[in-house]
mmCIF file of N, CA and C in Angstrom:
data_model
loop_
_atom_site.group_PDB
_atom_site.id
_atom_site.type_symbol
_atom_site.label_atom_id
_atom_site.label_comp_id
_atom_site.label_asym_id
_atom_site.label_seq_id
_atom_site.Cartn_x
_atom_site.Cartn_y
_atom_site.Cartn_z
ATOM 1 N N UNK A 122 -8.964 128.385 23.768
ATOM 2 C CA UNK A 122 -8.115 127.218 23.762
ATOM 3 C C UNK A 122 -7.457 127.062 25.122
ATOM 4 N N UNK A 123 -7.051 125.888 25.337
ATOM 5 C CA UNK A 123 -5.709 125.679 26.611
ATOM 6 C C UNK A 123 -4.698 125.526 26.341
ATOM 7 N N UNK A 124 -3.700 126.289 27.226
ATOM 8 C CA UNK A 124 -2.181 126.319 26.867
ATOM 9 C C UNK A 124 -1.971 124.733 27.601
ATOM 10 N N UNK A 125 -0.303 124.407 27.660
ATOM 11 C CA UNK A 125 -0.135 123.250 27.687
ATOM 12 C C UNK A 125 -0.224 122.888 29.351
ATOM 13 N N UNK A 126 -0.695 123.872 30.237
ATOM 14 C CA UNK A 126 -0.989 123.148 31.445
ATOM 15 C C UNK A 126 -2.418 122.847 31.610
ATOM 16 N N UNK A 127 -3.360 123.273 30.713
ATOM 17 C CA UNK A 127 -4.707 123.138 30.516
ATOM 18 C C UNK A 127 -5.165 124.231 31.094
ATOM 19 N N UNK A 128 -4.642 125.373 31.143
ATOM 20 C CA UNK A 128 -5.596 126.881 31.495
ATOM 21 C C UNK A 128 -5.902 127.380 30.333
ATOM 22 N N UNK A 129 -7.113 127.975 30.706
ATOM 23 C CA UNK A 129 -7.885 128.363 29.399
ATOM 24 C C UNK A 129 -7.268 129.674 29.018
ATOM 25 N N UNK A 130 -6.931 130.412 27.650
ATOM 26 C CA UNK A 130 -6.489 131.282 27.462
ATOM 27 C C UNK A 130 -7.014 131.555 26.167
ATOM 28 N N UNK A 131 -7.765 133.305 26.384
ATOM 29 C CA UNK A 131 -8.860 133.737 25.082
ATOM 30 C C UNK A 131 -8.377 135.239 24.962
ATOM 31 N N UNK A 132 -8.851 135.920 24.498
ATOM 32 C CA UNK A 132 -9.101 137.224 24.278
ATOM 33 C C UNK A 132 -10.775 137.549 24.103
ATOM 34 N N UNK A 133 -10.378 138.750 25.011
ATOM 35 C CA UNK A 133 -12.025 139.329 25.485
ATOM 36 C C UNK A 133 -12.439 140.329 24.958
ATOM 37 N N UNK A 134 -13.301 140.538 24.533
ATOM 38 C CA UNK A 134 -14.117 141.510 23.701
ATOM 39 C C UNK A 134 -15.450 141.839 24.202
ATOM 40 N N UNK A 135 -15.593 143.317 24.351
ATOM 41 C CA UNK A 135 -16.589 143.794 24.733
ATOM 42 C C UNK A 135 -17.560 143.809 23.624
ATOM 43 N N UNK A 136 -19.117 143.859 23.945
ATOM 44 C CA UNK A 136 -20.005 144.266 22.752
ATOM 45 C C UNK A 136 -19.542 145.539 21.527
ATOM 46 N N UNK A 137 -18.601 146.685 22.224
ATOM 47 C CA UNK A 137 -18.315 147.269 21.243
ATOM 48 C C UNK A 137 -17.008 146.847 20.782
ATOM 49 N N UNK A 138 -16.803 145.733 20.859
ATOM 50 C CA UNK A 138 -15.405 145.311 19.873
ATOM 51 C C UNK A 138 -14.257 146.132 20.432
ATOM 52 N N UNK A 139 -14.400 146.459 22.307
ATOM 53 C CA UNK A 139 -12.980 146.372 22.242
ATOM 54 C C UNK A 139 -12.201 145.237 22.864
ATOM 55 N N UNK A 140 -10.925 145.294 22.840
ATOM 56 C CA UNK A 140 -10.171 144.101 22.831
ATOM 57 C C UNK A 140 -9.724 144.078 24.490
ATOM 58 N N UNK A 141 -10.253 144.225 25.305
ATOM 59 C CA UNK A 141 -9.581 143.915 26.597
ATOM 60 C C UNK A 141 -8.155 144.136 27.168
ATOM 61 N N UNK A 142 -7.754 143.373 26.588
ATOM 62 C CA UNK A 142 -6.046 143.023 26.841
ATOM 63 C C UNK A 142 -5.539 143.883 26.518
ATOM 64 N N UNK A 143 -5.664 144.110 25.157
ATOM 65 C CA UNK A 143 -4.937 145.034 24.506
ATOM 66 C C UNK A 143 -5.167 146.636 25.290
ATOM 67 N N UNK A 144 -6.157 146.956 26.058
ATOM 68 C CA UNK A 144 -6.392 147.852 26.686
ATOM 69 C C UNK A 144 -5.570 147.730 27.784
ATOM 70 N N UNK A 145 -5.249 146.633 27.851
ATOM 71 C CA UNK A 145 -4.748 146.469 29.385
ATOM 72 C C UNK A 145 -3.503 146.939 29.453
ATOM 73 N N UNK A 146 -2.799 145.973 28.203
ATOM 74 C CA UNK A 146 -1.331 146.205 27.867
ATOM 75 C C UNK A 146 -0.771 148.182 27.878
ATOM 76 N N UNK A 147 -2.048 148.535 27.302
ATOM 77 C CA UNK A 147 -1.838 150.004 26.115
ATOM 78 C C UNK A 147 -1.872 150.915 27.548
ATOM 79 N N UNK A 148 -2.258 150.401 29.044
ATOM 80 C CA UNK A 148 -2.306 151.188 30.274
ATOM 81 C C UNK A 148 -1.924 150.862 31.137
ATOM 82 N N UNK A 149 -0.542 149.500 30.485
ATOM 83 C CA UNK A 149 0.382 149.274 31.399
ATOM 84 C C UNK A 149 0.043 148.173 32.421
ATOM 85 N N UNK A 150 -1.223 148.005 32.002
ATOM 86 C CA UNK A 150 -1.343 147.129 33.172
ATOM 87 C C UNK A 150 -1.553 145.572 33.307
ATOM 88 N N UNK A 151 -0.547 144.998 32.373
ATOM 89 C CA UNK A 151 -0.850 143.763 31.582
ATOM 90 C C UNK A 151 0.505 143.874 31.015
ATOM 91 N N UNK A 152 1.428 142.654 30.788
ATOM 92 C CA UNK A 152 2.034 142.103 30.335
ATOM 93 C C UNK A 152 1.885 141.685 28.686
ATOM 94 N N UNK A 153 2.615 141.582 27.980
ATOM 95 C CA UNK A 153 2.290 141.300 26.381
ATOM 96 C C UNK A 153 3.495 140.063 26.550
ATOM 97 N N UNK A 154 3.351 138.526 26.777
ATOM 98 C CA UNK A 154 4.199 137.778 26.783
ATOM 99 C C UNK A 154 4.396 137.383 25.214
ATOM 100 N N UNK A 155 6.079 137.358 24.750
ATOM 101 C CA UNK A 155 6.220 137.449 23.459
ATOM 102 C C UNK A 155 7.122 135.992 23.460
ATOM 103 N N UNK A 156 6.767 135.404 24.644
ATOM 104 C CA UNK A 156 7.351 134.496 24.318
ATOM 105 C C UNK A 156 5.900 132.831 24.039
ATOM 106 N N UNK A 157 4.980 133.049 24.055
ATOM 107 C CA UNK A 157 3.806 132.757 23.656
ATOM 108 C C UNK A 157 2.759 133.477 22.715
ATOM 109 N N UNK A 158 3.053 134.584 21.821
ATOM 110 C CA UNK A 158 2.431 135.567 21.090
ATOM 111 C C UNK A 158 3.646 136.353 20.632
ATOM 112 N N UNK A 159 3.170 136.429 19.290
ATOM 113 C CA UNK A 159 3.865 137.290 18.151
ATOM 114 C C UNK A 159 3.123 138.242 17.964
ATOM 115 N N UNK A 160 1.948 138.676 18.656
ATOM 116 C CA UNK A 160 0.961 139.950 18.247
ATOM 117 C C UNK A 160 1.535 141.338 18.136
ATOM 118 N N UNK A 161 2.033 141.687 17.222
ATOM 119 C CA UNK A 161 2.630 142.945 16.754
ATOM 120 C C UNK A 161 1.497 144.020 17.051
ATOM 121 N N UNK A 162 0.805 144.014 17.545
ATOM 122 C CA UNK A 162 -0.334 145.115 18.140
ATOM 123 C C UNK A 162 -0.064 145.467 19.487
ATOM 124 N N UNK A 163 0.176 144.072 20.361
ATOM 125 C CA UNK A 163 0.338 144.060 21.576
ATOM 126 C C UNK A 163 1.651 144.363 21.865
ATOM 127 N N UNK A 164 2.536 144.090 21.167
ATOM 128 C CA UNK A 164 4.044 144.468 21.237
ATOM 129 C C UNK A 164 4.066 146.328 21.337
ATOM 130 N N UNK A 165 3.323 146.459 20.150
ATOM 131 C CA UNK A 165 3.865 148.180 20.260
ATOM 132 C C UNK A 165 3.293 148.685 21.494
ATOM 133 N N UNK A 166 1.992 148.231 21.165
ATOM 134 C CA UNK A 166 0.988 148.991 22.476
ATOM 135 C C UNK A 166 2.405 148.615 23.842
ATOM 136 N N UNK A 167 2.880 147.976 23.872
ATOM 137 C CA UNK A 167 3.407 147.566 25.475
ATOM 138 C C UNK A 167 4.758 148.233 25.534
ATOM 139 N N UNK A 168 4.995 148.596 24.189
ATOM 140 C CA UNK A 168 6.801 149.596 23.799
ATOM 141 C C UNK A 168 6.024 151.301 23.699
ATOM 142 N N UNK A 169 4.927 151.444 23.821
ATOM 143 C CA UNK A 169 4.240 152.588 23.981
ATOM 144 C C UNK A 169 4.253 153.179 25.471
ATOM 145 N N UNK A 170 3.473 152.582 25.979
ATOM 146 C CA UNK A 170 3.399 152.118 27.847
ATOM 147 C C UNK A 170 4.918 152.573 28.513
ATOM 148 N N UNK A 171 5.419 151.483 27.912
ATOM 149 C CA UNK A 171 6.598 151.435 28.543
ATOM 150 C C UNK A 171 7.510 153.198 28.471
ATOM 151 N N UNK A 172 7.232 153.681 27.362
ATOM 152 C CA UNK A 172 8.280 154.840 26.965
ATOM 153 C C UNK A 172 7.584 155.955 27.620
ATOM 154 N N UNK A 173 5.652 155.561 27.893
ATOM 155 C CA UNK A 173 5.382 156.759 28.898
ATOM 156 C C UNK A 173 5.188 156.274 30.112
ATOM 157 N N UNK A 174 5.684 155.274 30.522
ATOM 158 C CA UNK A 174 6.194 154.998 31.857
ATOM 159 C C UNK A 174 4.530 154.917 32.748
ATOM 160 N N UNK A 175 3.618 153.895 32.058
ATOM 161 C CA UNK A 175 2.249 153.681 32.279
ATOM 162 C C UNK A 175 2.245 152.903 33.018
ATOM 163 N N UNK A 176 1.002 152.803 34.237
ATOM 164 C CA UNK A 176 1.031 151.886 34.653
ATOM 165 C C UNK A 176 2.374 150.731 35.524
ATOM 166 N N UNK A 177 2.489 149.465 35.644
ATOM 167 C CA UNK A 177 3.645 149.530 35.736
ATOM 168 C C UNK A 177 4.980 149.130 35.217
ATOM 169 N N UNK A 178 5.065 150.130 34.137
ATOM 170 C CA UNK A 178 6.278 150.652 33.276
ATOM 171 C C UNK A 178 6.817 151.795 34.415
ATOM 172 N N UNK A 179 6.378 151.890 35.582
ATOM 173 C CA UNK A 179 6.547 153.464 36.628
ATOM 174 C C UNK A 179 7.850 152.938 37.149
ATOM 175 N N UNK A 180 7.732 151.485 37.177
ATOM 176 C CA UNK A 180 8.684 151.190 38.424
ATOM 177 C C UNK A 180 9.947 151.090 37.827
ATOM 178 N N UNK A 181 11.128 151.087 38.181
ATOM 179 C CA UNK A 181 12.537 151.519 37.609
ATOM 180 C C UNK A 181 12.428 150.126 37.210
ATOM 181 N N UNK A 182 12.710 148.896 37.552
ATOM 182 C CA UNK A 182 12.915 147.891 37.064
ATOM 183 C C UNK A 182 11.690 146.274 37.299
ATOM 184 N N UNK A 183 10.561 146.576 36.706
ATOM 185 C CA UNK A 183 9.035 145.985 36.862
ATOM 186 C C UNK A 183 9.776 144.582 36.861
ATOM 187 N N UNK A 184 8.909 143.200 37.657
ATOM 188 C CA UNK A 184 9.619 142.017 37.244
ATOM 189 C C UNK A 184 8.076 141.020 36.175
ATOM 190 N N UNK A 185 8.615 140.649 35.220
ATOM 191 C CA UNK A 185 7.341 140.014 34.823
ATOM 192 C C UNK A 185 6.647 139.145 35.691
ATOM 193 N N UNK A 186 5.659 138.421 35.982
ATOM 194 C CA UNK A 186 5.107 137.405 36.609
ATOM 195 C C UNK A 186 6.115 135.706 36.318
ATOM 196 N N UNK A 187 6.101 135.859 35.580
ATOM 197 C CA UNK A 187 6.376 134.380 34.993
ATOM 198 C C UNK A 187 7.903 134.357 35.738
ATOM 199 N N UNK A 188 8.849 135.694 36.054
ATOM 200 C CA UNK A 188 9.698 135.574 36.392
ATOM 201 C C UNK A 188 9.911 135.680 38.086
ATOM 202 N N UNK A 189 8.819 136.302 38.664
ATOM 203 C CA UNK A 189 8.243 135.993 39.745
ATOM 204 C C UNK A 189 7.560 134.953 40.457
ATOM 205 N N UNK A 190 7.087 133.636 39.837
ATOM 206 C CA UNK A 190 6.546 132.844 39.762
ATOM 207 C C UNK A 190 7.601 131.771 40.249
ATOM 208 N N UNK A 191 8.965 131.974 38.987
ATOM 209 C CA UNK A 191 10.103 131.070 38.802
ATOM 210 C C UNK A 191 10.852 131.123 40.162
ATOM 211 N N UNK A 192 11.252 132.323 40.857
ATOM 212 C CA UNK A 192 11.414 132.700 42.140
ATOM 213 C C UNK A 192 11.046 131.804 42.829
ATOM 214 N N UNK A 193 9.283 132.178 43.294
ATOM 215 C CA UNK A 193 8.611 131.381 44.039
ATOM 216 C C UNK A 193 9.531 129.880 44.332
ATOM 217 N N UNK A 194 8.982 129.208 42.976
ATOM 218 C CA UNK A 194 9.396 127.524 43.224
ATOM 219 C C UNK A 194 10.773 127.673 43.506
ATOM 220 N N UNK A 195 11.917 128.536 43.322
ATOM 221 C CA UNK A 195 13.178 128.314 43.622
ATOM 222 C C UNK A 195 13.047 128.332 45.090
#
């Protein structure tokens, strides 16, 4: 599907059914935005990460993108 600026946004799956993202999230290296997704999979996996300090959960205070982004245009 497209979100409301018209970028395409899916979830990826390998031939053996794994979930991409969710790999991504579970090694820190991916964002789980909960303010577009309620995925209670991706939530823990990313409160998992975070408590072993994966990926970057390392950095004392990580900034999301979206809040980096907002920066930018300011």
């Amino acid at each position: 599907e497209k979100d409301r600026y018209g970028r395409w946004v899916a979830r990826v799956q390998l031939p053996d059914k794994t979930d991409v993202g969710a790999q991504m999230v579970a090694a820190g290296m991916a964002w789980h935005f909960t303010r577009y997704s309620a995925d209670r999979k991706l939530a823990a996996l990313q409160q998992k990460a975070k408590v072993a300090k994966l990926g970057l959960w390392r950095d004392p205070k990580p900034m999301p993108p979206w809040v980096v982004r907002k920066a930018r245009r300011n």
